[in-house]
Short mmCIF file of N, CA and C in Angstrom, two decimals:
data_model
loop_
_atom_site.label_atom_id
_atom_site.label_comp_id
_atom_site.label_asym_id
_atom_site.label_seq_id
_atom_site.Cartn_x
_atom_site.Cartn_y
_atom_site.Cartn_z
N UNK A 1 0.83 -1.24 0.01
CA UNK A 1 -0.02 0.00 0.07
C UNK A 1 0.83 1.29 -0.02
N UNK A 2 0.44 2.29 -0.68
CA UNK A 2 1.18 3.53 -0.73
C UNK A 2 0.31 4.64 -0.18
N UNK A 3 0.91 5.47 0.63
CA UNK A 3 0.19 6.59 1.18
C UNK A 3 0.86 7.89 0.97
N UNK A 4 0.19 8.91 0.64
CA UNK A 4 0.74 10.29 0.56
C UNK A 4 0.06 11.10 1.69
N UNK A 5 0.90 11.75 2.50
CA UNK A 5 0.39 12.51 3.57
C UNK A 5 0.85 14.00 3.49
N UNK A 6 -0.17 14.97 3.32
CA UNK A 6 0.28 16.31 3.22
C UNK A 6 0.15 16.90 4.54
N UNK A 7 0.90 18.10 4.79
CA UNK A 7 0.86 18.89 5.93
C UNK A 7 1.29 20.31 5.59
N UNK A 8 0.99 21.31 6.49
CA UNK A 8 1.46 22.61 6.25
C UNK A 8 0.47 23.60 5.85
N UNK A 9 -0.78 23.14 5.64
CA UNK A 9 -1.81 24.11 5.20
C UNK A 9 -2.27 24.98 6.42
N UNK A 10 -3.05 26.05 6.20
CA UNK A 10 -3.67 26.77 7.29
C UNK A 10 -4.17 28.04 6.81
N UNK A 11 -4.44 29.01 7.68
CA UNK A 11 -4.81 30.35 7.28
C UNK A 11 -3.75 31.33 7.39
N UNK A 12 -3.59 32.15 6.32
CA UNK A 12 -2.54 33.13 6.26
C UNK A 12 -3.05 34.52 5.68
N UNK A 13 -2.53 35.57 6.02
CA UNK A 13 -2.81 36.78 5.37
C UNK A 13 -2.37 36.95 4.03
N UNK A 14 -2.94 37.77 3.27
CA UNK A 14 -2.47 38.12 1.98
C UNK A 14 -1.01 38.69 1.99
N UNK A 15 -0.15 38.19 1.16
CA UNK A 15 1.21 38.54 1.16
C UNK A 15 2.08 37.71 1.99
N UNK A 16 1.39 36.75 2.79
CA UNK A 16 2.15 35.89 3.61
C UNK A 16 2.72 34.61 2.88
N UNK A 17 3.27 33.72 3.66
CA UNK A 17 3.90 32.43 3.10
C UNK A 17 3.41 31.29 3.94
N UNK A 18 3.51 30.16 3.15
CA UNK A 18 3.26 28.79 3.81
C UNK A 18 4.04 27.87 3.02
N UNK A 19 4.35 26.77 3.74
CA UNK A 19 5.24 25.75 3.12
C UNK A 19 4.51 24.43 3.30
N UNK A 20 4.06 23.88 2.23
CA UNK A 20 3.51 22.47 2.27
C UNK A 20 4.44 21.35 2.07
N UNK A 21 4.18 20.28 2.76
CA UNK A 21 4.95 19.12 2.64
C UNK A 21 4.08 17.86 2.22
N UNK A 22 4.66 16.86 1.62
CA UNK A 22 3.94 15.77 1.25
C UNK A 22 5.01 14.54 1.24
N UNK A 23 4.71 13.57 2.05
CA UNK A 23 5.60 12.48 2.25
C UNK A 23 5.00 11.23 1.70
N UNK A 24 5.59 10.56 0.94
CA UNK A 24 5.17 9.21 0.44
C UNK A 24 5.69 8.07 1.26
N UNK A 25 4.90 7.13 1.47
CA UNK A 25 5.36 5.91 2.38
C UNK A 25 4.66 4.71 1.92
N UNK A 26 5.28 3.49 2.24
CA UNK A 26 4.66 2.36 1.90
C UNK A 26 5.57 1.54 1.03
N UNK A 27 4.81 0.83 0.18
CA UNK A 27 5.63 -0.16 -0.84
C UNK A 27 5.90 0.67 -1.97
N UNK A 28 7.26 1.18 -1.99
CA UNK A 28 7.74 2.06 -3.06
C UNK A 28 9.05 1.59 -3.63
N UNK A 29 9.07 1.33 -4.93
CA UNK A 29 10.30 0.96 -5.52
C UNK A 29 11.03 2.16 -6.04
N UNK A 30 10.27 3.13 -6.75
CA UNK A 30 10.74 4.38 -7.25
C UNK A 30 9.67 5.34 -7.41
N UNK A 31 10.15 6.61 -7.53
CA UNK A 31 9.14 7.69 -7.69
C UNK A 31 9.69 8.51 -8.89
N UNK A 32 8.75 8.70 -9.84
CA UNK A 32 9.16 9.45 -11.01
C UNK A 32 8.74 10.83 -10.70
N UNK A 33 7.64 11.32 -11.05
CA UNK A 33 7.32 12.75 -10.73
C UNK A 33 6.57 12.93 -9.48
N UNK A 34 6.64 14.00 -8.93
CA UNK A 34 5.67 14.33 -7.70
C UNK A 34 5.24 15.84 -7.97
N UNK A 35 4.02 16.16 -7.62
CA UNK A 35 3.73 17.57 -7.91
C UNK A 35 2.47 17.87 -6.94
N UNK A 36 2.04 19.13 -7.18
CA UNK A 36 0.98 19.78 -6.39
C UNK A 36 -0.20 20.19 -7.38
N UNK A 37 -1.35 19.93 -6.88
CA UNK A 37 -2.63 20.37 -7.63
C UNK A 37 -3.43 21.20 -6.60
N UNK A 38 -4.40 21.98 -7.04
CA UNK A 38 -5.32 22.57 -6.08
C UNK A 38 -6.68 22.68 -6.70
N UNK A 39 -7.71 22.75 -5.77
CA UNK A 39 -9.07 22.77 -6.18
C UNK A 39 -9.81 23.74 -5.28
N UNK A 40 -10.31 24.72 -5.78
CA UNK A 40 -11.12 25.86 -5.11
C UNK A 40 -12.49 25.49 -5.22
N UNK A 41 -13.29 25.99 -4.33
CA UNK A 41 -14.73 25.66 -4.26
C UNK A 41 -15.44 25.97 -5.60
N UNK A 42 -16.14 24.96 -6.21
CA UNK A 42 -16.86 25.28 -7.36
C UNK A 42 -16.11 25.32 -8.63
N UNK A 43 -14.69 24.89 -8.46
CA UNK A 43 -13.80 24.92 -9.82
C UNK A 43 -13.12 23.62 -9.81
N UNK A 44 -12.63 23.32 -11.05
CA UNK A 44 -11.94 22.03 -11.23
C UNK A 44 -10.52 22.01 -10.62
N UNK A 45 -10.16 20.72 -10.42
CA UNK A 45 -8.74 20.68 -9.90
C UNK A 45 -7.74 21.18 -11.00
N UNK A 46 -6.68 21.88 -10.52
CA UNK A 46 -5.82 22.43 -11.56
C UNK A 46 -4.27 22.16 -11.16
N UNK A 47 -3.47 22.03 -12.08
CA UNK A 47 -2.01 21.89 -11.83
C UNK A 47 -1.43 23.05 -11.20
N UNK A 48 -0.66 23.07 -10.20
CA UNK A 48 0.12 24.10 -9.56
C UNK A 48 1.63 23.98 -9.98
N UNK A 49 2.29 22.81 -9.64
CA UNK A 49 3.62 22.62 -9.98
C UNK A 49 4.01 21.09 -9.94
N UNK A 50 4.94 20.75 -10.97
CA UNK A 50 5.43 19.30 -10.78
C UNK A 50 6.94 19.29 -10.87
N UNK A 51 7.44 18.24 -10.32
CA UNK A 51 8.81 18.05 -10.35
C UNK A 51 9.20 16.61 -10.69
N UNK A 52 9.79 16.45 -11.85
CA UNK A 52 10.15 15.11 -12.44
C UNK A 52 11.45 15.21 -13.07
N UNK A 53 11.35 14.91 -14.51
CA UNK A 53 12.48 15.12 -15.19
C UNK A 53 12.72 16.65 -15.45
N UNK A 54 11.60 17.29 -15.45
CA UNK A 54 11.54 18.81 -15.53
C UNK A 54 10.72 19.31 -14.46
N UNK A 55 10.91 20.55 -14.16
CA UNK A 55 10.05 21.26 -13.25
C UNK A 55 9.14 22.17 -13.97
N UNK A 56 7.88 22.17 -13.70
CA UNK A 56 6.89 23.10 -14.32
C UNK A 56 6.00 23.83 -13.35
N UNK A 57 5.57 24.91 -13.79
CA UNK A 57 4.66 25.74 -12.88
C UNK A 57 3.57 26.21 -13.72
N UNK A 58 2.41 26.28 -12.96
CA UNK A 58 1.34 27.09 -13.66
C UNK A 58 1.69 28.51 -13.60
N UNK A 59 1.19 29.22 -14.77
CA UNK A 59 1.47 30.59 -14.91
C UNK A 59 1.13 31.47 -13.78
N UNK A 60 0.05 31.06 -13.10
CA UNK A 60 -0.44 31.98 -12.00
C UNK A 60 0.40 31.83 -10.66
N UNK A 61 1.35 30.95 -10.58
CA UNK A 61 2.16 30.79 -9.49
C UNK A 61 3.74 31.16 -9.87
N UNK A 62 4.06 31.25 -11.03
CA UNK A 62 5.40 31.57 -11.32
C UNK A 62 5.89 32.74 -10.62
N UNK A 63 7.11 32.60 -10.08
CA UNK A 63 7.80 33.69 -9.36
C UNK A 63 7.30 33.80 -7.91
N UNK A 64 6.31 33.05 -7.46
CA UNK A 64 5.82 33.10 -6.11
C UNK A 64 5.94 31.79 -5.41
N UNK A 65 5.76 30.63 -6.17
CA UNK A 65 5.75 29.37 -5.46
C UNK A 65 7.03 28.63 -6.10
N UNK A 66 7.64 27.73 -5.15
CA UNK A 66 8.77 26.97 -5.50
C UNK A 66 8.51 25.49 -5.08
N UNK A 67 8.66 24.60 -5.93
CA UNK A 67 8.51 23.12 -5.63
C UNK A 67 9.94 22.56 -5.44
N UNK A 68 10.01 21.65 -4.52
CA UNK A 68 11.33 21.03 -4.29
C UNK A 68 11.13 19.62 -3.76
N UNK A 69 12.19 18.70 -3.93
CA UNK A 69 12.04 17.39 -3.40
C UNK A 69 13.24 16.87 -2.62
N UNK A 70 12.99 16.10 -1.61
CA UNK A 70 13.91 15.45 -0.96
C UNK A 70 13.83 13.90 -1.31
N UNK A 71 14.52 13.44 -2.29
CA UNK A 71 14.31 12.06 -2.85
C UNK A 71 14.66 10.96 -1.68
N UNK A 72 15.59 11.25 -0.81
CA UNK A 72 15.91 10.31 0.23
C UNK A 72 14.68 10.17 1.17
N UNK A 73 13.80 11.16 1.35
CA UNK A 73 12.71 11.06 2.25
C UNK A 73 11.38 10.85 1.45
N UNK A 74 11.50 10.70 0.18
CA UNK A 74 10.34 10.64 -0.67
C UNK A 74 9.28 11.69 -0.36
N UNK A 75 9.79 12.82 -0.26
CA UNK A 75 9.06 14.09 0.08
C UNK A 75 9.09 15.12 -0.93
N UNK A 76 7.98 15.84 -1.20
CA UNK A 76 7.90 16.98 -2.00
C UNK A 76 7.45 18.17 -1.23
N UNK A 77 8.01 19.33 -1.52
CA UNK A 77 7.55 20.53 -0.75
C UNK A 77 7.01 21.57 -1.80
N UNK A 78 6.20 22.39 -1.28
CA UNK A 78 5.78 23.61 -2.03
C UNK A 78 5.93 24.79 -1.17
N UNK A 79 6.86 25.68 -1.51
CA UNK A 79 7.07 26.91 -0.76
C UNK A 79 6.20 28.00 -1.38
N UNK A 80 5.27 28.54 -0.63
CA UNK A 80 4.30 29.53 -1.34
C UNK A 80 4.58 30.91 -0.68
N UNK A 81 4.95 31.76 -1.48
CA UNK A 81 5.15 33.18 -0.94
C UNK A 81 4.11 34.12 -1.83
N UNK A 82 4.07 35.37 -1.03
CA UNK A 82 3.28 36.36 -1.73
C UNK A 82 1.78 35.77 -2.03
N UNK A 83 1.26 35.29 -1.05
CA UNK A 83 -0.04 34.56 -1.30
C UNK A 83 -1.14 35.48 -1.44
N UNK A 84 -2.00 35.18 -2.34
CA UNK A 84 -3.20 36.01 -2.72
C UNK A 84 -4.56 35.30 -2.21
N UNK A 85 -5.66 36.03 -2.02
CA UNK A 85 -6.90 35.34 -1.63
C UNK A 85 -7.23 34.32 -2.69
N UNK A 86 -6.87 34.56 -4.00
CA UNK A 86 -7.36 33.65 -5.07
C UNK A 86 -6.55 32.29 -4.93
N UNK A 87 -5.50 32.25 -4.13
CA UNK A 87 -4.76 31.02 -3.85
C UNK A 87 -5.55 30.12 -2.92
N UNK A 88 -6.54 30.56 -2.42
CA UNK A 88 -7.42 29.71 -1.45
C UNK A 88 -8.03 28.47 -2.14
N UNK A 89 -7.58 27.30 -1.55
CA UNK A 89 -8.03 26.05 -2.09
C UNK A 89 -7.48 25.01 -1.32
N UNK A 90 -7.99 23.78 -1.66
CA UNK A 90 -7.44 22.58 -1.00
C UNK A 90 -6.34 22.10 -1.95
N UNK A 91 -5.18 21.89 -1.39
CA UNK A 91 -3.97 21.57 -2.16
C UNK A 91 -3.64 20.03 -2.05
N UNK A 92 -3.57 19.47 -3.21
CA UNK A 92 -3.40 17.89 -3.17
C UNK A 92 -2.08 17.65 -3.76
N UNK A 93 -1.36 16.63 -3.07
CA UNK A 93 -0.16 16.17 -3.63
C UNK A 93 -0.41 14.99 -4.51
N UNK A 94 0.37 14.77 -5.55
CA UNK A 94 0.29 13.76 -6.52
C UNK A 94 1.76 13.16 -6.71
N UNK A 95 1.73 11.83 -6.85
CA UNK A 95 3.08 11.18 -7.10
C UNK A 95 2.93 10.10 -8.05
N UNK A 96 3.83 9.79 -9.05
CA UNK A 96 3.84 8.81 -10.00
C UNK A 96 4.84 7.77 -9.40
N UNK A 97 4.37 6.62 -8.94
CA UNK A 97 5.05 5.65 -8.16
C UNK A 97 4.96 4.35 -8.69
N UNK A 98 6.25 3.62 -8.68
CA UNK A 98 6.39 2.25 -9.02
C UNK A 98 6.61 1.49 -7.85
N UNK A 99 5.70 0.46 -7.60
CA UNK A 99 5.76 -0.32 -6.33
C UNK A 99 6.83 -1.29 -6.23
N UNK A 100 7.14 -1.85 -7.50
CA UNK A 100 8.16 -2.99 -7.66
C UNK A 100 8.80 -2.90 -9.01
N UNK A 101 10.06 -3.41 -9.13
CA UNK A 101 10.74 -3.30 -10.30
C UNK A 101 9.88 -3.82 -11.50
N UNK A 102 9.08 -4.73 -11.42
CA UNK A 102 8.34 -5.44 -12.56
C UNK A 102 6.90 -4.74 -12.74
N UNK A 103 6.55 -3.81 -11.79
CA UNK A 103 5.17 -3.36 -11.98
C UNK A 103 5.28 -1.87 -12.79
N UNK A 104 4.08 -1.54 -13.17
CA UNK A 104 3.90 -0.24 -13.90
C UNK A 104 3.82 0.87 -12.91
N UNK A 105 3.83 2.02 -13.39
CA UNK A 105 3.81 3.27 -12.60
C UNK A 105 2.28 3.51 -12.33
N UNK A 106 1.98 4.11 -11.19
CA UNK A 106 0.53 4.37 -10.86
C UNK A 106 0.59 5.85 -10.25
N UNK A 107 -0.38 6.59 -10.53
CA UNK A 107 -0.58 7.90 -9.85
C UNK A 107 -1.27 7.68 -8.48
N UNK A 108 -0.75 8.29 -7.43
CA UNK A 108 -1.47 8.36 -6.19
C UNK A 108 -1.65 9.91 -5.75
N UNK A 109 -2.71 9.85 -4.94
CA UNK A 109 -3.14 11.20 -4.48
C UNK A 109 -3.24 11.30 -2.98
N UNK A 110 -2.78 12.49 -2.37
CA UNK A 110 -3.02 12.58 -0.94
C UNK A 110 -4.42 13.04 -0.66
N UNK A 111 -4.61 13.31 0.50
CA UNK A 111 -5.98 13.59 1.06
C UNK A 111 -6.28 15.06 0.96
N UNK A 112 -5.36 15.90 0.77
CA UNK A 112 -5.53 17.38 0.56
C UNK A 112 -5.24 18.07 1.80
N UNK A 113 -4.84 19.37 1.73
CA UNK A 113 -4.58 20.20 2.78
C UNK A 113 -5.11 21.57 2.48
N UNK A 114 -6.02 22.15 3.41
CA UNK A 114 -6.68 23.50 3.11
C UNK A 114 -5.74 24.63 3.35
N UNK A 115 -5.67 25.59 2.32
CA UNK A 115 -4.95 26.76 2.49
C UNK A 115 -5.99 27.93 2.21
N UNK A 116 -6.09 28.71 3.23
CA UNK A 116 -6.88 29.85 3.15
C UNK A 116 -6.08 31.14 3.28
N UNK A 117 -6.37 32.03 2.32
CA UNK A 117 -5.58 33.38 2.33
C UNK A 117 -6.65 34.40 2.46
N UNK A 118 -6.65 34.92 3.69
CA UNK A 118 -7.64 35.95 4.04
C UNK A 118 -7.17 36.97 5.13
N UNK A 119 -7.56 38.17 5.06
CA UNK A 119 -7.27 39.09 6.08
C UNK A 119 -8.34 39.05 7.25
#
């Protein structure tokens, strides 16, 4: 079994910062890409940033958010600076994981962590 556990969400004022963490655990042979998505109320889930062979960012977070990984800990981080009210959403971690040498890759999701940007 594979589990992704996010942490670091909360309430922050506009212009503030938060750092999200997501740790993968369980039966893991290798991890290809890891990333962050978000979903605001009434909206579809959208890509925020990914880290794999390349690093990609959604245009609306470029220059404000930074994704990083600690491969030894199977952990991905999202440093969020200059937060805006429109960044309010549930943030989900996603990982492309192979459970064994002979198995195919599967995408797994975390349970989500709420980020609220409000004064």
